PDB file of C-alpha atoms in Angstrom:
ATOM      1  CA  UNK T 458      12.487  62.888  61.766  1.00 95.00           C
ATOM      2  CA  UNK T 459      11.758  65.869  60.817  1.00 97.00           C
ATOM      3  CA  UNK T 460      12.880  69.359  61.756  1.00 98.00           C
ATOM      4  CA  UNK T 461      11.725  73.075  60.652  1.00 98.00           C
ATOM      5  CA  UNK T 462      12.451  76.351  61.673  1.00 98.00           C
ATOM      6  CA  UNK T 463       9.900  79.639  61.579  1.00 97.00           C
ATOM      7  CA  UNK T 464      11.165  82.987  61.883  1.00 95.00           C
ATOM      8  CA  UNK T 465      10.586  86.440  60.362  1.00 88.00           C
ATOM      9  CA  UNK T 466       6.792  85.361  59.536  1.00 89.00           C
ATOM     10  CA  UNK T 467       3.508  87.346  60.220  1.00 87.00           C
ATOM     11  CA  UNK T 468       1.907  83.586  60.594  1.00 89.00           C
ATOM     12  CA  UNK T 469       3.053  83.782  64.567  1.00 88.00           C
ATOM     13  CA  UNK T 470       2.357  87.314  66.082  1.00 83.00           C
ATOM     14  CA  UNK T 471       5.121  86.543  68.488  1.00 87.00           C
ATOM     15  CA  UNK T 472       7.519  83.895  69.097  1.00 91.00           C
ATOM     16  CA  UNK T 473       6.805  81.589  70.246  1.00 93.00           C
ATOM     17  CA  UNK T 474       2.852  81.402  70.727  1.00 93.00           C
ATOM     18  CA  UNK T 475       2.280  77.650  71.762  1.00 96.00           C
ATOM     19  CA  UNK T 476      -1.289  77.895  70.874  1.00 94.00           C
ATOM     20  CA  UNK T 477      -0.170  78.281  67.230  1.00 94.00           C
ATOM     21  CA  UNK T 478       1.966  75.062  67.698  1.00 96.00           C
ATOM     22  CA  UNK T 479      -0.550  73.197  69.460  1.00 96.00           C
ATOM     23  CA  UNK T 480      -3.405  74.360  66.718  1.00 95.00           C
ATOM     24  CA  UNK T 481      -1.097  72.411  64.479  1.00 95.00           C
ATOM     25  CA  UNK T 482      -0.907  68.843  66.934  1.00 96.00           C
ATOM     26  CA  UNK T 483      -4.409  69.067  66.664  1.00 92.00           C
ATOM     27  CA  UNK T 484      -4.908  67.772  70.022  1.00 95.00           C
ATOM     28  CA  UNK T 485      -1.841  65.158  70.314  1.00 97.00           C
ATOM     29  CA  UNK T 486      -0.158  67.321  72.610  1.00 98.00           C
ATOM     30  CA  UNK T 487      -2.734  65.521  75.093  1.00 97.00           C
ATOM     31  CA  UNK T 488      -1.076  62.354  74.299  1.00 97.00           C
ATOM     32  CA  UNK T 489       2.341  63.439  75.841  1.00 98.00           C
ATOM     33  CA  UNK T 490       3.693  64.322  79.264  1.00 98.00           C
ATOM     34  CA  UNK T 491       5.786  67.341  78.863  1.00 98.00           C
ATOM     35  CA  UNK T 492       9.521  68.076  80.142  1.00 98.00           C
ATOM     36  CA  UNK T 493       9.760  71.811  79.693  1.00 97.00           C
ATOM     37  CA  UNK T 494      13.389  73.298  80.572  1.00 96.00           C
ATOM     38  CA  UNK T 495      15.252  76.278  80.148  1.00 95.00           C
ATOM     39  CA  UNK T 496      11.905  78.538  79.964  1.00 93.00           C
ATOM     40  CA  UNK T 497      11.663  82.295  80.451  1.00 92.00           C
ATOM     41  CA  UNK T 498       7.994  83.419  79.235  1.00 90.00           C
ATOM     42  CA  UNK T 499       5.958  86.445  80.025  1.00 87.00           C
ATOM     43  CA  UNK T 500       1.913  86.345  80.513  1.00 85.00           C
ATOM     44  CA  UNK T 501       0.082  88.688  79.317  1.00 75.00           C
ATOM     45  CA  UNK T 502       1.771  88.973  75.472  1.00 58.00           C
ATOM     46  CA  UNK T 503      -1.018  90.627  73.138  1.00 49.00           C
ATOM     47  CA  UNK T 504      -3.875  88.498  71.552  1.00 43.00           C
ATOM     48  CA  UNK T 505      -3.623  86.538  68.389  1.00 43.00           C
ATOM     49  CA  UNK T 506      -5.783  84.858  66.119  1.00 44.00           C
ATOM     50  CA  UNK T 507      -4.829  81.313  68.011  1.00 43.00           C
ATOM     51  CA  UNK T 508      -7.535  81.678  70.663  1.00 44.00           C
ATOM     52  CA  UNK T 509     -10.157  82.291  68.005  1.00 47.00           C
ATOM     53  CA  UNK T 510      -9.105  78.064  67.301  1.00 46.00           C
ATOM     54  CA  UNK T 511      -9.900  77.202  70.942  1.00 44.00           C
ATOM     55  CA  UNK T 512     -10.704  73.418  70.776  1.00 49.00           C
ATOM     56  CA  UNK T 513     -14.399  72.691  71.802  1.00 49.00           C
ATOM     57  CA  UNK T 514     -13.589  70.586  74.718  1.00 50.00           C
ATOM     58  CA  UNK T 515     -11.345  72.814  76.809  1.00 44.00           C
ATOM     59  CA  UNK T 516     -12.971  73.724  80.385  1.00 47.00           C
ATOM     60  CA  UNK T 517     -11.457  76.774  82.343  1.00 41.00           C
ATOM     61  CA  UNK T 518     -12.484  77.041  85.779  1.00 45.00           C
ATOM     62  CA  UNK T 519     -11.969  81.249  84.753  1.00 45.00           C
ATOM     63  CA  UNK T 520     -12.850  82.171  81.188  1.00 45.00           C
ATOM     64  CA  UNK T 521      -9.944  84.601  80.940  1.00 55.00           C
ATOM     65  CA  UNK T 522      -6.829  83.627  82.778  1.00 63.00           C
ATOM     66  CA  UNK T 523      -6.077  79.535  83.860  1.00 67.00           C
ATOM     67  CA  UNK T 524      -3.487  79.458  86.253  1.00 69.00           C
ATOM     68  CA  UNK T 525       0.563  79.390  85.246  1.00 76.00           C
ATOM     69  CA  UNK T 526       2.305  78.424  88.665  1.00 74.00           C
ATOM     70  CA  UNK T 527       2.860  74.983  87.261  1.00 75.00           C
ATOM     71  CA  UNK T 528       5.591  76.975  84.627  1.00 81.00           C
ATOM     72  CA  UNK T 529       7.314  78.321  87.680  1.00 80.00           C
ATOM     73  CA  UNK T 530       9.817  75.855  88.170  1.00 83.00           C
ATOM     74  CA  UNK T 531      13.418  75.091  86.915  1.00 86.00           C
ATOM     75  CA  UNK T 532      12.389  71.455  85.304  1.00 93.00           C
ATOM     76  CA  UNK T 533       8.390  70.860  84.776  1.00 95.00           C
ATOM     77  CA  UNK T 534       6.953  67.649  83.666  1.00 97.00           C
ATOM     78  CA  UNK T 535       3.472  68.379  82.863  1.00 96.00           C
ATOM     79  CA  UNK T 536       0.430  66.165  81.287  1.00 97.00           C
ATOM     80  CA  UNK T 537      -0.577  67.344  78.144  1.00 97.00           C
ATOM     81  CA  UNK T 538      -4.435  67.937  78.814  1.00 96.00           C
ATOM     82  CA  UNK T 539      -3.034  70.204  82.122  1.00 95.00           C
ATOM     83  CA  UNK T 540      -0.310  72.192  79.515  1.00 96.00           C
ATOM     84  CA  UNK T 541      -3.170  72.620  76.610  1.00 96.00           C
ATOM     85  CA  UNK T 542      -5.077  74.426  79.216  1.00 92.00           C
ATOM     86  CA  UNK T 543      -2.295  76.898  80.532  1.00 92.00           C
ATOM     87  CA  UNK T 544      -1.041  77.586  76.528  1.00 94.00           C
ATOM     88  CA  UNK T 545      -4.779  78.252  75.501  1.00 91.00           C
ATOM     89  CA  UNK T 546      -6.261  79.557  78.832  1.00 88.00           C
ATOM     90  CA  UNK T 547      -3.712  82.502  79.003  1.00 87.00           C
ATOM     91  CA  UNK T 548      -1.654  84.765  76.385  1.00 86.00           C
ATOM     92  CA  UNK T 549       1.759  83.868  77.026  1.00 90.00           C
ATOM     93  CA  UNK T 550       4.641  84.785  74.840  1.00 91.00           C
ATOM     94  CA  UNK T 551       7.849  81.917  75.468  1.00 94.00           C
ATOM     95  CA  UNK T 552      11.012  83.809  75.178  1.00 93.00           C
ATOM     96  CA  UNK T 553      13.374  80.556  75.752  1.00 96.00           C
ATOM     97  CA  UNK T 554      12.176  77.179  76.427  1.00 96.00           C
ATOM     98  CA  UNK T 555      12.223  73.139  75.282  1.00 98.00           C
ATOM     99  CA  UNK T 556       9.034  71.802  75.118  1.00 98.00           C
ATOM    100  CA  UNK T 557       9.902  67.764  75.145  1.00 98.00           C
ATOM    101  CA  UNK T 558       6.966  65.425  74.157  1.00 98.00           C
ATOM    102  CA  UNK T 559       7.252  62.414  76.108  1.00 98.00           C
ATOM    103  CA  UNK T 560       4.957  59.598  75.474  1.00 98.00           C
ATOM    104  CA  UNK T 561       3.193  58.907  78.977  1.00 97.00           C
ATOM    105  CA  UNK T 562       4.175  55.109  79.270  1.00 97.00           C
ATOM    106  CA  UNK T 563       7.586  56.102  79.795  1.00 97.00           C
ATOM    107  CA  UNK T 564       8.464  57.306  83.348  1.00 95.00           C
ATOM    108  CA  UNK T 565      10.915  60.566  83.906  1.00 94.00           C
ATOM    109  CA  UNK T 566      12.428  61.227  87.388  1.00 94.00           C
ATOM    110  CA  UNK T 567      13.229  65.164  87.066  1.00 94.00           C
ATOM    111  CA  UNK T 568      15.388  64.971  89.860  1.00 93.00           C
ATOM    112  CA  UNK T 569      17.178  62.665  87.862  1.00 92.00           C
ATOM    113  CA  UNK T 570      17.515  63.719  84.386  1.00 92.00           C
ATOM    114  CA  UNK T 571      20.675  62.253  82.382  1.00 92.00           C
ATOM    115  CA  UNK T 572      19.800  65.107  79.578  1.00 94.00           C
ATOM    116  CA  UNK T 573      18.635  68.390  80.394  1.00 96.00           C
ATOM    117  CA  UNK T 574      17.023  69.872  77.360  1.00 97.00           C
ATOM    118  CA  UNK T 575      18.420  73.643  76.708  1.00 97.00           C
ATOM    119  CA  UNK T 576      17.946  76.448  74.298  1.00 97.00           C
ATOM    120  CA  UNK T 577      19.819  79.150  74.958  1.00 94.00           C
ATOM    121  CA  UNK T 578      23.174  78.890  73.682  1.00 93.00           C
ATOM    122  CA  UNK T 579      22.827  75.204  72.229  1.00 96.00           C
ATOM    123  CA  UNK T 580      25.143  74.974  69.405  1.00 96.00           C
ATOM    124  CA  UNK T 581      23.457  71.377  68.211  1.00 96.00           C
ATOM    125  CA  UNK T 582      20.453  73.053  66.620  1.00 97.00           C
ATOM    126  CA  UNK T 583      22.888  74.447  63.695  1.00 95.00           C
ATOM    127  CA  UNK T 584      24.471  71.401  62.893  1.00 95.00           C
ATOM    128  CA  UNK T 585      24.243  69.294  59.360  1.00 94.00           C
ATOM    129  CA  UNK T 586      21.745  66.585  60.816  1.00 94.00           C
ATOM    130  CA  UNK T 587      20.250  68.524  64.415  1.00 97.00           C
ATOM    131  CA  UNK T 588      17.915  65.733  66.308  1.00 97.00           C
ATOM    132  CA  UNK T 589      15.642  65.870  69.699  1.00 98.00           C
ATOM    133  CA  UNK T 590      17.289  66.605  72.908  1.00 98.00           C
ATOM    134  CA  UNK T 591      15.933  64.014  75.397  1.00 98.00           C
ATOM    135  CA  UNK T 592      16.071  60.419  74.163  1.00 97.00           C
ATOM    136  CA  UNK T 593      12.662  59.661  75.048  1.00 97.00           C
ATOM    137  CA  UNK T 594      11.245  62.377  73.389  1.00 98.00           C
ATOM    138  CA  UNK T 595       9.360  62.009  70.167  1.00 98.00           C
ATOM    139  CA  UNK T 596       8.525  66.048  69.550  1.00 98.00           C
ATOM    140  CA  UNK T 597      10.402  68.806  70.757  1.00 98.00           C
ATOM    141  CA  UNK T 598       9.314  72.465  70.696  1.00 98.00           C
ATOM    142  CA  UNK T 599      12.038  75.071  71.011  1.00 98.00           C
ATOM    143  CA  UNK T 600      11.531  78.814  71.649  1.00 97.00           C
ATOM    144  CA  UNK T 601      14.353  80.863  70.651  1.00 96.00           C
ATOM    145  CA  UNK T 602      14.940  84.064  72.238  1.00 94.00           C
ATOM    146  CA  UNK T 603      11.709  85.642  71.054  1.00 92.00           C
ATOM    147  CA  UNK T 604      12.881  85.348  67.609  1.00 94.00           C
ATOM    148  CA  UNK T 605      12.191  81.925  66.230  1.00 96.00           C
ATOM    149  CA  UNK T 606      10.692  78.593  66.819  1.00 98.00           C
ATOM    150  CA  UNK T 607      12.099  75.114  65.996  1.00 98.00           C
ATOM    151  CA  UNK T 608       9.722  71.879  65.784  1.00 98.00           C
ATOM    152  CA  UNK T 609      11.437  68.611  65.823  1.00 98.00           C
ATOM    153  CA  UNK T 610       9.090  65.266  65.494  1.00 98.00           C
ATOM    154  CA  UNK T 611       9.103  61.548  65.008  1.00 98.00           C
ATOM    155  CA  UNK T 612       5.505  61.730  64.009  1.00 96.00           C
ATOM    156  CA  UNK T 613       5.166  62.541  60.097  1.00 96.00           C
ATOM    157  CA  UNK T 614       1.649  63.898  60.600  1.00 96.00           C
ATOM    158  CA  UNK T 615       2.583  66.614  63.346  1.00 97.00           C
ATOM    159  CA  UNK T 616       5.489  67.597  60.879  1.00 97.00           C
ATOM    160  CA  UNK T 617       3.646  68.198  57.672  1.00 97.00           C
ATOM    161  CA  UNK T 618       0.785  69.718  59.501  1.00 97.00           C
ATOM    162  CA  UNK T 619       3.525  71.910  60.821  1.00 98.00           C
ATOM    163  CA  UNK T 620       4.752  72.611  57.560  1.00 97.00           C
ATOM    164  CA  UNK T 621       1.165  73.083  55.926  1.00 97.00           C
ATOM    165  CA  UNK T 622       0.412  75.444  58.530  1.00 96.00           C
ATOM    166  CA  UNK T 623       3.242  77.290  58.665  1.00 97.00           C
ATOM    167  CA  UNK T 624       3.738  78.083  55.041  1.00 96.00           C
ATOM    168  CA  UNK T 625       7.469  80.319  55.824  1.00 96.00           C
ATOM    169  CA  UNK T 626       8.626  77.425  58.086  1.00 97.00           C
ATOM    170  CA  UNK T 627      11.805  75.824  56.237  1.00 97.00           C
ATOM    171  CA  UNK T 628      13.118  72.466  57.031  1.00 97.00           C
ATOM    172  CA  UNK T 629      16.018  72.756  59.560  1.00 98.00           C
ATOM    173  CA  UNK T 630      18.446  70.701  57.601  1.00 97.00           C
ATOM    174  CA  UNK T 631      18.184  72.620  54.491  1.00 96.00           C
ATOM    175  CA  UNK T 632      18.254  75.919  56.381  1.00 96.00           C
ATOM    176  CA  UNK T 633      21.615  74.619  58.254  1.00 96.00           C
ATOM    177  CA  UNK T 634      23.122  73.746  54.532  1.00 93.00           C
ATOM    178  CA  UNK T 635      23.806  77.099  54.727  1.00 88.00           C
ATOM    179  CA  UNK T 636      26.538  77.001  56.989  1.00 83.00           C
ATOM    180  CA  UNK T 637      28.313  73.999  55.414  1.00 75.00           C
ATOM    181  CA  UNK T 638      30.246  74.024  52.615  1.00 63.00           C
TER     182      UNK T 638
END
């Protein structure tokens, strides 16, 4: 599994702009259902260059904004296609939150989650070998207090794409080593 931290960079005008993260996924985000938890966000964040790279196959009812009401729940389980429309159809700054990409063939009951991924106050990111929180997830994107973005991925292509796209990203295990001597 690969893990990265992205902070203090001009490559992401605000943390976390999921449009930029999804650009790295090259459409693979649509292959997952997304469990979204611990979410704090603002619609109307300033435009970034990421919207210039909108996928050609997205269709919106309204060219300016796509409804975000699906994000207004405590626990969200959403299809990757729908999440992609929300992400690219709005200017959203995700302040806190965990986006867990779960393969579509795995059923998740949000009323009976055994593991509730969270960002705010989670010490398990800052250990020698941090991992994805939800055991059924292949990808995890963590939005941390508007200051940084974490990516965990079992898919090496996504991990390598993240590292290539975000040149300022650092392997999270290497980053954490400075705290363990």
